[in-house]
Short mmCIF file of C-alpha atoms in Angstrom, two decimals:
data_model
loop_
_atom_site.label_atom_id
_atom_site.label_comp_id
_atom_site.label_asym_id
_atom_site.label_seq_id
_atom_site.Cartn_x
_atom_site.Cartn_y
_atom_site.Cartn_z
CA MET A 1 15.39 -6.38 -9.51
CA ALA A 2 17.83 -7.02 -12.31
CA ARG A 3 17.71 -5.25 -15.68
CA GLU A 4 15.29 -2.61 -14.44
CA GLY A 5 17.99 0.02 -14.03
CA VAL A 6 18.06 1.21 -17.62
CA SER A 7 14.28 1.59 -17.99
CA HIS A 8 14.08 3.30 -14.58
CA TRP A 9 16.76 5.80 -15.64
CA TRP A 10 15.04 6.33 -18.97
CA TYR A 11 11.53 6.88 -17.50
CA GLN A 12 12.98 9.27 -14.91
CA ARG A 13 14.34 11.44 -17.77
CA LEU A 14 11.27 11.03 -19.93
CA THR A 15 8.95 12.21 -17.16
CA ALA A 16 11.41 15.02 -16.32
CA VAL A 17 11.32 16.30 -19.92
CA ALA A 18 7.52 16.15 -19.91
CA LEU A 19 7.28 17.82 -16.51
CA ALA A 20 9.46 20.84 -17.37
CA PRO A 21 6.84 22.55 -19.62
CA LEU A 22 3.91 21.09 -17.62
CA THR A 23 5.31 22.60 -14.41
CA LEU A 24 5.62 26.04 -16.01
CA TRP A 25 1.99 25.73 -17.17
CA PHE A 26 0.99 24.62 -13.66
CA VAL A 27 2.82 27.54 -11.99
CA TRP A 28 1.14 29.99 -14.35
CA SER A 29 -2.25 28.37 -13.68
CA THR A 30 -1.95 28.57 -9.89
CA ILE A 31 -1.50 32.35 -10.14
CA GLN A 32 -4.84 32.57 -11.92
CA LEU A 33 -6.49 30.21 -9.42
CA MET A 34 -5.41 31.95 -6.19
CA GLY A 35 -8.35 32.18 -3.80
CA VAL A 36 -10.91 31.03 -6.40
CA ASP A 37 -14.08 29.21 -5.25
CA LEU A 38 -15.14 25.77 -6.51
CA ALA A 39 -17.30 27.23 -9.30
CA GLY A 40 -14.32 29.21 -10.55
CA PHE A 41 -12.07 26.16 -10.25
CA ARG A 42 -14.62 24.06 -12.17
CA ALA A 43 -14.90 26.71 -14.90
CA TRP A 44 -11.13 26.77 -15.29
CA LEU A 45 -10.79 22.97 -15.17
CA SER A 46 -13.58 22.51 -17.73
CA GLY A 47 -11.55 24.09 -20.50
CA PRO A 48 -10.40 21.14 -22.64
CA VAL A 49 -6.75 22.23 -22.64
CA ASN A 50 -6.70 22.68 -18.86
CA LEU A 51 -8.49 19.35 -18.34
CA VAL A 52 -6.03 17.42 -20.50
CA LEU A 53 -2.93 19.18 -19.15
CA SER A 54 -4.07 18.78 -15.51
CA THR A 55 -4.58 15.05 -15.99
CA LEU A 56 -1.24 14.68 -17.77
CA PHE A 57 0.50 16.77 -15.10
CA VAL A 58 -0.88 14.72 -12.20
CA CYS A 59 -0.03 11.35 -13.80
CA THR A 60 3.48 12.40 -14.88
CA LEU A 61 4.16 14.08 -11.53
CA PHE A 62 3.23 11.04 -9.45
CA TYR A 63 5.17 8.69 -11.74
CA HIS A 64 8.25 10.94 -11.54
CA MET A 65 7.78 11.16 -7.76
CA LYS A 66 7.56 7.37 -7.42
CA LEU A 67 10.78 6.89 -9.42
CA GLY A 68 12.63 9.57 -7.44
CA ILE A 69 11.62 8.40 -3.98
CA GLN A 70 12.42 4.84 -5.04
CA VAL A 71 16.04 5.81 -5.84
CA ILE A 72 16.39 7.65 -2.53
CA ILE A 73 15.10 4.65 -0.55
CA GLU A 74 17.37 2.27 -2.49
CA ASP A 75 20.39 4.50 -1.82
CA TYR A 76 19.90 5.40 1.84
CA VAL A 77 17.70 2.79 3.54
CA HIS A 78 20.06 -0.12 4.11
CA ASP A 79 17.83 -2.15 6.42
CA HIS A 80 16.38 -4.89 4.23
CA VAL A 81 12.89 -4.92 5.76
CA LEU A 82 12.55 -1.12 5.95
CA ASN A 83 13.84 -0.88 2.39
CA SER A 84 11.17 -3.24 1.07
CA LEU A 85 8.41 -1.64 3.16
CA GLY A 86 9.47 1.81 1.97
CA LEU A 87 9.36 0.77 -1.68
CA ILE A 88 5.95 -0.86 -1.27
CA ALA A 89 4.59 2.19 0.57
CA THR A 90 5.95 4.49 -2.17
CA ASN A 91 4.17 2.47 -4.84
CA ILE A 92 0.87 2.38 -2.94
CA VAL A 93 0.88 6.10 -2.04
CA SER A 94 1.80 7.14 -5.61
CA VAL A 95 -0.84 5.01 -7.31
CA VAL A 96 -3.60 5.78 -4.78
CA PHE A 97 -3.01 9.55 -4.87
CA CYS A 98 -2.68 9.57 -8.66
CA VAL A 99 -5.96 7.70 -9.16
CA LEU A 100 -7.82 9.71 -6.48
CA THR A 101 -6.64 13.01 -7.96
CA VAL A 102 -7.52 12.12 -11.57
CA VAL A 103 -10.94 10.78 -10.51
CA SER A 104 -11.50 13.98 -8.50
CA ILE A 105 -10.64 16.15 -11.52
CA PHE A 106 -13.29 14.35 -13.56
CA VAL A 107 -15.83 14.44 -10.70
CA ILE A 108 -15.34 18.22 -10.43
CA VAL A 109 -15.81 18.72 -14.18
CA PHE A 110 -18.50 16.14 -15.01
CA GLY A 111 -20.05 15.44 -11.59
CA SER A 112 -23.40 16.79 -10.44
CA MET B 1 36.33 7.40 24.91
CA GLY B 2 38.39 4.34 25.67
CA LYS B 3 39.94 4.13 22.20
CA LYS B 4 42.97 1.82 22.11
CA THR B 5 46.18 3.62 21.23
CA ASN B 6 49.67 2.36 20.44
CA LEU B 7 52.89 3.60 22.08
CA VAL B 8 53.03 6.83 20.06
CA GLY B 9 49.35 7.63 20.69
CA GLU B 10 47.91 6.58 17.34
CA ILE B 11 44.42 5.08 17.52
CA ILE B 12 44.42 1.36 16.84
CA GLN B 13 41.55 0.47 14.53
CA ASP B 14 39.37 -2.48 15.43
CA PRO B 15 40.15 -4.86 12.53
CA LYS B 16 36.44 -5.73 12.29
CA VAL B 17 35.57 -2.07 11.65
CA LYS B 18 36.71 -1.46 8.10
CA PRO B 19 37.40 2.15 7.11
CA LEU B 20 34.82 3.51 4.69
CA SER B 21 35.66 5.42 1.55
CA PRO B 22 35.06 8.16 0.61
CA HIS B 23 35.06 9.93 3.96
CA LEU B 24 32.19 12.30 3.28
CA GLN B 25 32.65 14.19 6.54
CA VAL B 26 36.23 15.28 5.79
CA TYR B 27 35.33 16.98 2.52
CA ARG B 28 34.71 20.71 2.53
CA PRO B 29 31.16 21.29 1.22
CA GLN B 30 31.36 22.31 -2.43
CA ILE B 31 28.78 23.79 -4.76
CA THR B 32 28.75 20.54 -6.77
CA SER B 33 28.10 18.15 -3.87
CA VAL B 34 25.78 20.48 -1.96
CA LEU B 35 23.55 21.09 -5.00
CA SER B 36 23.51 17.37 -5.78
CA ILE B 37 22.04 16.43 -2.39
CA THR B 38 19.81 19.52 -2.49
CA HIS B 39 18.23 18.16 -5.68
CA ARG B 40 17.21 15.02 -3.79
CA MET B 41 16.06 16.90 -0.70
CA THR B 42 13.91 19.29 -2.72
CA GLY B 43 12.52 16.22 -4.49
CA VAL B 44 11.37 14.82 -1.15
CA VAL B 45 9.88 18.19 -0.11
CA LEU B 46 8.08 18.45 -3.46
CA SER B 47 6.72 14.91 -3.07
CA VAL B 48 5.22 15.70 0.33
CA GLY B 49 3.84 18.99 -0.99
CA SER B 50 2.35 17.23 -4.01
CA LEU B 51 0.29 15.05 -1.70
CA GLY B 52 -1.05 18.25 -0.14
CA LEU B 53 -1.74 19.72 -3.56
CA ALA B 54 -3.54 16.53 -4.59
CA SER B 55 -5.60 16.72 -1.38
CA TRP B 56 -6.67 20.22 -2.41
CA ILE B 57 -7.99 18.89 -5.75
CA ILE B 58 -9.57 15.85 -4.06
CA ALA B 59 -11.33 18.25 -1.66
CA GLY B 60 -12.96 19.84 -4.71
CA ALA B 61 -14.63 16.52 -5.57
CA PHE B 62 -16.43 16.60 -2.19
CA GLY B 63 -18.27 19.81 -3.01
CA GLU B 64 -18.29 23.51 -2.25
CA GLN B 65 -18.09 23.27 1.55
CA VAL B 66 -15.09 20.93 1.75
CA PHE B 67 -13.33 22.94 -0.96
CA SER B 68 -13.87 26.22 0.89
CA VAL B 69 -12.32 24.64 4.01
CA ALA B 70 -9.30 23.65 1.89
CA GLN B 71 -9.10 27.21 0.53
CA LEU B 72 -9.29 28.56 4.09
CA ILE B 73 -6.44 26.28 5.24
CA ILE B 74 -4.29 27.40 2.29
CA SER B 75 -4.91 31.07 3.15
CA TYR B 76 -3.37 30.80 6.66
CA TRP B 77 0.00 32.56 6.90
CA ILE B 78 1.77 29.35 7.95
CA SER B 79 0.38 27.60 4.84
CA GLN B 80 1.48 30.51 2.68
CA LEU B 81 4.96 30.32 4.22
CA LEU B 82 5.13 26.57 3.53
CA LEU B 83 3.91 27.21 -0.03
CA PHE B 84 6.63 29.85 -0.46
CA ALA B 85 9.25 27.27 0.57
CA TRP B 86 7.57 24.67 -1.64
CA THR B 87 7.63 26.85 -4.77
CA LEU B 88 11.30 27.68 -4.08
CA CYS B 89 12.00 23.93 -4.04
CA LEU B 90 9.92 23.62 -7.21
CA PHE B 91 11.86 26.28 -9.13
CA TYR B 92 15.17 24.88 -7.90
CA HIS B 93 14.27 21.27 -8.78
CA LEU B 94 12.92 22.36 -12.18
CA LEU B 95 16.02 24.39 -13.13
CA ASN B 96 18.51 21.90 -11.66
CA GLY B 97 16.60 19.09 -13.38
CA ILE B 98 17.14 20.86 -16.72
CA ARG B 99 20.83 21.16 -15.74
CA HIS B 100 20.87 17.37 -15.20
CA LEU B 101 19.28 16.83 -18.63
CA PHE B 102 22.07 18.90 -20.22
CA TRP B 103 24.60 16.66 -18.47
CA ASP B 104 22.79 13.57 -19.76
CA ALA B 105 23.20 15.00 -23.25
CA GLY B 106 26.94 15.31 -22.51
CA LYS B 107 26.91 19.09 -22.31
CA GLY B 108 28.24 21.42 -19.59
CA LEU B 109 30.37 18.81 -17.85
CA GLU B 110 33.56 20.89 -17.45
CA ILE B 111 34.16 21.76 -13.79
CA SER B 112 34.00 25.50 -14.54
CA GLN B 113 30.68 25.03 -16.34
CA VAL B 114 29.26 22.89 -13.53
CA THR B 115 30.17 25.57 -10.98
CA TRP B 116 28.78 28.36 -13.14
CA SER B 117 25.50 26.58 -13.93
CA GLY B 118 25.12 25.65 -10.25
CA TRP B 119 25.20 29.25 -9.10
CA PHE B 120 23.00 30.23 -12.04
CA VAL B 121 20.36 27.65 -10.99
CA VAL B 122 20.39 28.77 -7.33
CA SER B 123 20.10 32.49 -8.10
CA SER B 124 17.51 31.98 -10.86
CA ALA B 125 15.35 29.86 -8.56
CA CYS B 126 15.39 32.60 -5.91
CA VAL B 127 14.56 35.33 -8.44
CA LEU B 128 11.76 33.29 -10.08
CA ASN B 129 10.26 32.50 -6.69
CA ILE B 130 10.18 36.14 -5.64
CA ILE B 131 8.65 37.18 -8.99
CA PHE B 132 6.07 34.39 -8.68
CA TRP B 133 4.94 35.53 -5.22
CA LEU B 134 4.92 39.20 -6.19
CA ILE B 135 2.58 38.30 -9.08
CA ALA B 136 0.51 36.03 -6.82
CA TYR B 137 -0.05 38.84 -4.35
CA GLY B 138 -0.95 41.24 -7.16
CA PHE B 139 2.12 43.42 -6.74
CA PHE B 140 2.54 44.10 -10.44
CA ALA B 141 -1.20 44.70 -10.86
CA LYS B 142 -0.95 47.52 -8.32
CA LEU B 143 1.89 49.12 -10.30
CA VAL B 144 -0.13 49.28 -13.53
#
């Protein structure tokens, strides 16, 4: 669609800048979470900083992913139908996984 | 295979088949072009891996039993191998992404700088990945 190029480019960079420190935090966190059970995971996730950063990381990651895959489909899938289907699938998968993951984070922390 | 040639053996192009430019296949692979496509490929790998990572968190919402199954699956050697490849893609995409951000700011665009930063990104990603997995497997803890 017309006139979306600039905002797409801009959001791609914005999410990239946000993801750089978030990814380092995530990498560091995974080292501490290796082989932990659910109680340990819940204890870690319940820290307010970890809860906020996890949620931010998941949302930013899936948005960045959606923008990136979108560009790849636009550049390499020339078949009109496949192109449209690919873009729709990308949107659905990104949104569904983002929502499911964020809901899961809150279920783990605040659920029974 | 049945290509039409003229009297001196040159292939006659079908006028309907227009030549494409640039001819990607005649270029020698260079650090610039190879790393550019690698950024996209690692992006795809990271996307697929992220869905797996998300599934791991989602498993946690289903309780202790489902989560322990997820933990068991991750502990298989094939999963660990895939994770090793995934984190290598992650470090590469992270560092090369920062390289892209420098370019967006108009910095490091000289050919010599692009070549230098390209090799720097590749080697740093490898080193970071090895350090990450050594820490993950408690290698440094054993040294202390």
